Short mmCIF file of C-alpha atoms in Angstrom, two decimals:
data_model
loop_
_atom_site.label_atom_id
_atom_site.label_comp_id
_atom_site.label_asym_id
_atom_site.label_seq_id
_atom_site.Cartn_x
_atom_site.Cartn_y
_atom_site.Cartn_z
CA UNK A 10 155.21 121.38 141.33
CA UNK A 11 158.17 120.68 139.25
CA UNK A 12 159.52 122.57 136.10
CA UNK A 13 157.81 120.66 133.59
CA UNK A 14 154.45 121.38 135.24
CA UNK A 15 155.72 125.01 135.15
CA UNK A 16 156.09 124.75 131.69
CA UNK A 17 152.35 122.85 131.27
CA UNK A 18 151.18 125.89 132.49
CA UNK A 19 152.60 128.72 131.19
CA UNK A 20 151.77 127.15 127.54
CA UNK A 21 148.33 126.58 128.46
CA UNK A 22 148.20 130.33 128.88
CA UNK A 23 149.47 130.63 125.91
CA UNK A 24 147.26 128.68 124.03
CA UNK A 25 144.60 130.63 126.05
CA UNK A 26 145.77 133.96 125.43
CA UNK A 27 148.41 134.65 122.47
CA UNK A 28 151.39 136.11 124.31
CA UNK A 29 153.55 137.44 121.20
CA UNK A 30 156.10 138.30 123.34
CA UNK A 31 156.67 135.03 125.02
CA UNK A 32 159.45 133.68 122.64
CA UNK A 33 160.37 135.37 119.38
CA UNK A 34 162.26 134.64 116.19
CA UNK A 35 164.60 136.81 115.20
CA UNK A 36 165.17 136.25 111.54
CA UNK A 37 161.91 136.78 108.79
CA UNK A 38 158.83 134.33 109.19
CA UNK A 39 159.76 132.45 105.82
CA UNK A 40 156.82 133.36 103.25
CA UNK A 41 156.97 130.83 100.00
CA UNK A 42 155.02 131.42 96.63
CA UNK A 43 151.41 130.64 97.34
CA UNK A 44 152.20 130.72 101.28
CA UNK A 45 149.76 132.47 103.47
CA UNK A 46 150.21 132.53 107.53
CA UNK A 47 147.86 133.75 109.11
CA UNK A 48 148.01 136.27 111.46
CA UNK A 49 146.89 134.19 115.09
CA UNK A 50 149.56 131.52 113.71
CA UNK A 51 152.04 134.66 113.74
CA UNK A 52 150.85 135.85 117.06
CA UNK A 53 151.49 132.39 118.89
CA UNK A 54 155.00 131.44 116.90
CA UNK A 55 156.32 130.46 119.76
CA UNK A 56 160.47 130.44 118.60
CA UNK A 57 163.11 131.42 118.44
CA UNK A 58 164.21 130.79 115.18
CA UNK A 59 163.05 128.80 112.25
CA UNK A 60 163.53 125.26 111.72
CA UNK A 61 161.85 124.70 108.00
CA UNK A 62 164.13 124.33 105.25
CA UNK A 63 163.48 123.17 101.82
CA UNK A 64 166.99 121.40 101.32
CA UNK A 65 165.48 118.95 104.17
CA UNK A 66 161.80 118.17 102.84
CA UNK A 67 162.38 116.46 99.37
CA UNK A 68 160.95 113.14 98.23
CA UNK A 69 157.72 113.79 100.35
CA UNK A 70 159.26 112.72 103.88
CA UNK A 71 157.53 112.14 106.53
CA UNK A 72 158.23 115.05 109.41
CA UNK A 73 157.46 114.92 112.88
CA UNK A 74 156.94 118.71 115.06
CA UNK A 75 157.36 118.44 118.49
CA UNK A 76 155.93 121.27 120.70
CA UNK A 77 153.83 122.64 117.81
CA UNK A 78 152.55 125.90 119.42
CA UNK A 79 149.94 128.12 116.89
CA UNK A 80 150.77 125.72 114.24
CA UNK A 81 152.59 128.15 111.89
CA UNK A 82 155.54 125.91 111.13
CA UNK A 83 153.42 122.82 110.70
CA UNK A 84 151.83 124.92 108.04
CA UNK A 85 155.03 125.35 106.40
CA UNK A 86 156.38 121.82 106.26
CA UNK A 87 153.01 120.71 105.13
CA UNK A 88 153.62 123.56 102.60
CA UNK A 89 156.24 121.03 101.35
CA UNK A 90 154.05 117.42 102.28
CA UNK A 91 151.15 117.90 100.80
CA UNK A 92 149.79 114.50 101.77
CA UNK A 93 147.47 113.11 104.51
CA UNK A 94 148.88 112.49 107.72
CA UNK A 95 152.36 113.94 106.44
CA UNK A 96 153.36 116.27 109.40
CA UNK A 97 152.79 114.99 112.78
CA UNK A 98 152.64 117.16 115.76
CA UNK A 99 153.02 116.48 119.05
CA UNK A 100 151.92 118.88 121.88
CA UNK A 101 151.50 117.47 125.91
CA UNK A 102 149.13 120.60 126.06
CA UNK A 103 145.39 120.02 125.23
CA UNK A 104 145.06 123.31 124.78
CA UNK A 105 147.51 123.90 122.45
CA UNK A 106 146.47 121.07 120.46
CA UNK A 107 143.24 122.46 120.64
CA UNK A 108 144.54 126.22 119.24
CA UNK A 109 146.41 124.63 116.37
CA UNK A 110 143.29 122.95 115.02
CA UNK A 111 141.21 126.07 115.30
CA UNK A 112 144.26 127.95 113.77
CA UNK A 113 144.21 125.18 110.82
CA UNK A 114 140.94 125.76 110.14
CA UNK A 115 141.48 129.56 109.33
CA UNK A 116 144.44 128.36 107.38
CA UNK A 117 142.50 126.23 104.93
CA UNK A 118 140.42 129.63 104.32
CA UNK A 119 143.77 131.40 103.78
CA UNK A 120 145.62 129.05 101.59
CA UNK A 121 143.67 126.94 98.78
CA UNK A 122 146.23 123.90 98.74
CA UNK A 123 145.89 123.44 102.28
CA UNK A 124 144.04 120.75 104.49
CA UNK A 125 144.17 120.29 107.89
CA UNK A 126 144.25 116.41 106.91
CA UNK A 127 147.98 117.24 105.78
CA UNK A 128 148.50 117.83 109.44
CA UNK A 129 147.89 114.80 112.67
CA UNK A 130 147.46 116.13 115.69
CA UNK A 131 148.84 113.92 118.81
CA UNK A 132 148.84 114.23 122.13
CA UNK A 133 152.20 113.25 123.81
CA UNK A 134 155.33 114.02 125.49
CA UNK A 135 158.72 114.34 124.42
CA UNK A 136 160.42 112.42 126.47
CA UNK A 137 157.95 109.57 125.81
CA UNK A 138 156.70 110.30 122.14
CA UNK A 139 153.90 108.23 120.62
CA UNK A 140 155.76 107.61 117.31
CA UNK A 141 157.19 103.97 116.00
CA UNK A 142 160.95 103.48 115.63
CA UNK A 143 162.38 104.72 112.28
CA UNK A 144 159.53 106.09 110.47
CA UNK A 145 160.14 109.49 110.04
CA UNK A 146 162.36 111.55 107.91
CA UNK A 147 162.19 114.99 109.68
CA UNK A 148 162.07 115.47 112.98
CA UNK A 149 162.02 119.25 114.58
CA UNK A 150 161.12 120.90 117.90
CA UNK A 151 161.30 124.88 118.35
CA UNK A 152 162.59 126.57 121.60
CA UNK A 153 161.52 123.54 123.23
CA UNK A 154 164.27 121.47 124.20
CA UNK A 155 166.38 124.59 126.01
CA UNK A 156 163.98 123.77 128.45
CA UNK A 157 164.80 120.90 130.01
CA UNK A 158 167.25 119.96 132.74
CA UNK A 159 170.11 117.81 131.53
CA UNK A 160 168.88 114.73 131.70
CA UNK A 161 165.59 115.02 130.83
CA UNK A 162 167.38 116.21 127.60
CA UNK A 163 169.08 113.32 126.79
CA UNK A 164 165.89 111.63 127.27
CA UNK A 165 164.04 114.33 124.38
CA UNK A 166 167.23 113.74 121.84
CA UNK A 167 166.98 110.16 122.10
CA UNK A 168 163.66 109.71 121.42
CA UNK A 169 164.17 111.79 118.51
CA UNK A 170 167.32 109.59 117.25
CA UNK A 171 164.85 106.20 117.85
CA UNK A 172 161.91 107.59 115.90
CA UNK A 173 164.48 109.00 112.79
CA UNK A 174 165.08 106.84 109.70
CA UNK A 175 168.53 106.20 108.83
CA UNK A 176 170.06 109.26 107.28
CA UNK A 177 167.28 111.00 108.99
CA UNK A 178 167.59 114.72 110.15
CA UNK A 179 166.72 116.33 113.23
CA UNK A 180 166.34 119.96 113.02
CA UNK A 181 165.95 122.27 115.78
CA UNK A 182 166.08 126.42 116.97
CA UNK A 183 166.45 126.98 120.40
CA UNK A 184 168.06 129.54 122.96
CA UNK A 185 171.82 128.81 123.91
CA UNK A 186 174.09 130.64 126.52
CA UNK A 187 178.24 130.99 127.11
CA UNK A 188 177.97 132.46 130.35
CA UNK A 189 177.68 130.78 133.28
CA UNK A 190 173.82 131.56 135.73
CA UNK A 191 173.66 131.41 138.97
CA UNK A 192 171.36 128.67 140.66
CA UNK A 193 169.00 131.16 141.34
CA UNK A 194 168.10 131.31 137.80
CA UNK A 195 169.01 127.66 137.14
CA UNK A 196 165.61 126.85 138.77
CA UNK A 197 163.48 129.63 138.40
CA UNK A 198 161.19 127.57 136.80
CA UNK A 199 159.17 129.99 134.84
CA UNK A 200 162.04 131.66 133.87
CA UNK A 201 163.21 127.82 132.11
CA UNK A 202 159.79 127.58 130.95
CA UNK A 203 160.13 131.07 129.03
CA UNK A 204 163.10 129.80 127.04
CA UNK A 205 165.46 131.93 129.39
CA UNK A 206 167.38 130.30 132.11
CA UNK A 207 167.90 126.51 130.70
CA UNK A 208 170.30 127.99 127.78
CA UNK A 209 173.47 126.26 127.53
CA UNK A 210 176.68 126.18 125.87
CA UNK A 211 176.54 125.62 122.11
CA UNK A 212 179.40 122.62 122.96
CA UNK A 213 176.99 121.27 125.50
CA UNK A 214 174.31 121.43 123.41
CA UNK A 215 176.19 119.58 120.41
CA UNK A 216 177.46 117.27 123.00
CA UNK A 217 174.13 115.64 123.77
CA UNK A 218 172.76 115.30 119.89
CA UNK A 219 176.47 113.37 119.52
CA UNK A 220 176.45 111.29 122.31
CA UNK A 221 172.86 110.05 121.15
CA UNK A 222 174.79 109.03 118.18
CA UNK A 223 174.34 111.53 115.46
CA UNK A 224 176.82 111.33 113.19
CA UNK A 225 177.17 114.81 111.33
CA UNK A 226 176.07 118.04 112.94
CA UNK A 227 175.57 121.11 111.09
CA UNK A 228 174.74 124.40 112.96
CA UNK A 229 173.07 126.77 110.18
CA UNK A 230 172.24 129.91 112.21
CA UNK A 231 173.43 132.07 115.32
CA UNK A 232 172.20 134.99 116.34
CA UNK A 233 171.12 137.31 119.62
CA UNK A 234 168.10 136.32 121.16
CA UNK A 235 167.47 137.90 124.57
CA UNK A 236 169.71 139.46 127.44
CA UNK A 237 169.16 138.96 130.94
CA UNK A 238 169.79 142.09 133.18
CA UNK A 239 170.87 142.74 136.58
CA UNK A 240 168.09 145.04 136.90
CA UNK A 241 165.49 142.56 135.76
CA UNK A 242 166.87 139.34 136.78
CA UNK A 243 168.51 137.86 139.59
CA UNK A 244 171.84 137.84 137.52
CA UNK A 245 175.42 139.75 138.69
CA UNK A 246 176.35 140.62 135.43
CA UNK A 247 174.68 140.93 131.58
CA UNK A 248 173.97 137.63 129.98
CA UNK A 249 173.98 137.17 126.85
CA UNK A 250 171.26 134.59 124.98
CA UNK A 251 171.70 133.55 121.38
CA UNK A 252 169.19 131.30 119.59
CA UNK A 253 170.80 128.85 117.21
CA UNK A 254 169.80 126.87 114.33
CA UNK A 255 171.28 123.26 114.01
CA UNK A 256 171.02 119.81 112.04
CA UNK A 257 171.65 116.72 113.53
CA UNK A 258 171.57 114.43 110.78
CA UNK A 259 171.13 110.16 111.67
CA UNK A 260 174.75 109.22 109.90
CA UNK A 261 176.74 106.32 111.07
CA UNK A 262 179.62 108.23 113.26
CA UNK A 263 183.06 108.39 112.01
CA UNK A 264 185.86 105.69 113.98
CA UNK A 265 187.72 109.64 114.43
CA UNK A 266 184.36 111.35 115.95
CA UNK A 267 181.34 113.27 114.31
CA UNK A 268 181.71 115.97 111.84
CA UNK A 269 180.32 119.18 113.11
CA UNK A 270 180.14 121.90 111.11
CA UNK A 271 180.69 125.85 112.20
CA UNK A 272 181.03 127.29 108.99
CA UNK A 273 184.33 126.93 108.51
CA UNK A 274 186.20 127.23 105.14
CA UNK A 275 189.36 125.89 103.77
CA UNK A 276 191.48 127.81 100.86
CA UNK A 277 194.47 126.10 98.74
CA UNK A 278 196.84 128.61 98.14
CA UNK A 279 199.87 127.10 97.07
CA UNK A 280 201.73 126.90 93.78
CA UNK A 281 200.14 123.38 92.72
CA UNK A 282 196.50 123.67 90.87
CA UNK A 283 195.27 121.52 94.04
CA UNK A 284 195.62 119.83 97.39
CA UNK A 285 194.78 116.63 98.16
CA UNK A 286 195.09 114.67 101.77
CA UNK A 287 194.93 111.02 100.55
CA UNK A 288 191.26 110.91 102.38
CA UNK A 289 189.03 112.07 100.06
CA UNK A 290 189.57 116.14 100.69
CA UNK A 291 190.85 117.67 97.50
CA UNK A 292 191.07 121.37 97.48
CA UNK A 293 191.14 123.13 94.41
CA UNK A 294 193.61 126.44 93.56
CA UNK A 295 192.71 129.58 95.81
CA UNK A 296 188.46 127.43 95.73
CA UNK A 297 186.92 127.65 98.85
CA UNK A 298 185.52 123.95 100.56
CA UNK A 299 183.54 124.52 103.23
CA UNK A 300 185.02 121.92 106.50
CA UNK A 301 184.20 120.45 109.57
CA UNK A 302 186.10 121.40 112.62
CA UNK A 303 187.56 118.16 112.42
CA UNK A 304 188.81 117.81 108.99
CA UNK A 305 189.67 121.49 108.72
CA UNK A 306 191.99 120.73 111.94
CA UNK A 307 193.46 117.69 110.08
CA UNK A 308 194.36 120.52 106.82
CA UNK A 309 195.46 122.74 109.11
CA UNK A 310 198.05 120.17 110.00
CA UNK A 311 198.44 118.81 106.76
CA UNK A 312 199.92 121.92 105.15
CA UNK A 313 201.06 125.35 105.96
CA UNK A 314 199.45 126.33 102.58
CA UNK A 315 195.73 125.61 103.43
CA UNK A 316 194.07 128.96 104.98
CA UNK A 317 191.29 127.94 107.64
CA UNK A 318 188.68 130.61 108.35
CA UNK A 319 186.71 131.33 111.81
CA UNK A 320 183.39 129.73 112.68
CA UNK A 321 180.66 131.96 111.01
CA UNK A 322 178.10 129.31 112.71
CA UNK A 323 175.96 129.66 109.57
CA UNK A 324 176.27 126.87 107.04
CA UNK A 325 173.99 125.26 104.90
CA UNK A 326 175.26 122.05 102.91
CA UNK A 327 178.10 121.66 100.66
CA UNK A 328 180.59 120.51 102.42
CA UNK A 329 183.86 118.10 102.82
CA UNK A 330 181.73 114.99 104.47
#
């Protein structure tokens, strides 16, 4: 049996029989005016993180969910849609499927603006996924992708990048590790399929979504998600598991590389009322502009009047690019 049929399984017992402690986000299920989730949905959210966002659903776009557990953030970006057949999810899990239909149906009782016509249900596979090239605006997949092995991620990025529209955004929450783990938890397979031991490096991570040719990357959230014990685990020391919450957005890439964004921040502070570089960065007097690694490397350069902050690894728009 391989780790994907690992992963079949364990999520058809989840679909079976909730398991709220299977995956968990650790920031506030987002509640909007008029919102109601109900409490099943809740029960089976199935992240680690959250990947709606209402700077990215304007202009009724057309959003794609892959892995789409009890349903609860298809709920929210059709919170957003409001139109027949605007939020697609795909599930390779008939149960799950099954459990998100059931779960729409108490939704409509819950919320009078809702239908579960906003919502198409498909059966598929991410690394195959039964959606035409360029036709959708948003795509986004929870604690879902940390799964895979390397190059079965590659595979589950670039089927996202083919289905996006140009200037399309890909929006994703899953677990990420800076620690090297041992091969022993490498391919524990249920331990992958519980969001655990397929973590990776955020650079890794960033790597991939680049390499499939995302131009601008913005990583909005990082926080602690899970440790994994010597006493629990088949692990030497403590490791440390953070979820984050990232943007790859469909943008031609730059001739000098992608712009990725940590949260950094740039500050003029010389004796002129601004700074500019001659490529379209002007900095005002003691303003903060919010920078990609790359340009705020390039200021950093540039002058020896610019301060550069740390990565926060939270931003959210705004920025030099």
């Amino acid at each position: 049996m391989s780790y994907l049929d690992a992963t079949q399984d364990l999520y058809k017992e989840a679909a079976l029989t909730p398991d709220v402690g299977l995956c968990c986000t650790t920031n506030p299920i987002w509640q909007f005016p008029g919102l109601s989730i109900p409490k099943i949905m809740q029960e089976m959210n199935y992240g680690c993180g959250s990947t709606v966002s209402a700077q990215d659903v304007v202009n009724n776009p057309k959003i794609l969910y892959v892995g789409v557990g009890g349903g609860m953030e298809l709920l929210q970006f059709s919170y957003f849609s409001r139109q027949k057949g605007g939020v697609t999810g795909v599930d390779s899990v008939d149960e799950m499927l099954e459990a998100s239909r059931n779960n729409f149906k108490i939704a409509e009782e819950e919320n009078d603006w809702f239908k579960s016509e906003y919502v198409n249900l498909v059966k598929g596979d991410a690394l195959n996924l039964p959606v035409e090239d360029e036709s959708i605006d948003v795509a986004a997949q929870n604690c879902l992708f940390n799964i895979f092995k390397i190059e079965d991620l590659k595979k589950a990025v670039s089927e996202m990048y083919r289905v996006l529209k140009p200037h399309g955004r890909l929006v994703m929450s899953d677990p990420i590790c800076e620690q090297p783990m041992s091969e022993e938890l490498r391919n524990n397979d249920r331990l992958r399929a519980q969001c655990l031991s397929g973590s990776i490096p955020l650079k890794d991570y960033v790597k991939v979504l680049t390499d499939a040719g995302f131009g601008t990357i913005e990583i909005r959230g990082r926080r602690s998600y899970r440790v994994l014990s010597p006493n629990h685990y088949p692990a030497d020391e403590l490791i440390h598991i953070e979820s984050i919450e990232i943007a790859a957005i469909k943008d031609p890439m730059s001739e000098d590389g992608p712009c990725v964004f940590t949260g950094k921040t740039a500050i003029y502070f010389g004796n002129e009322d601004h700074f500019d570089d001659g490529k379209g960065h002007v900095l005002q007097q003691n303003q903060p502009l919010a920078v990609c690694d790359k340009t705020a490397a390039a200021l950093a350069n540039a002058s020896n009047e610019i301060f550069i902050s740390k990565s926060t690894y939270h931003y959210n728009g705004g920025g030099c690019c």
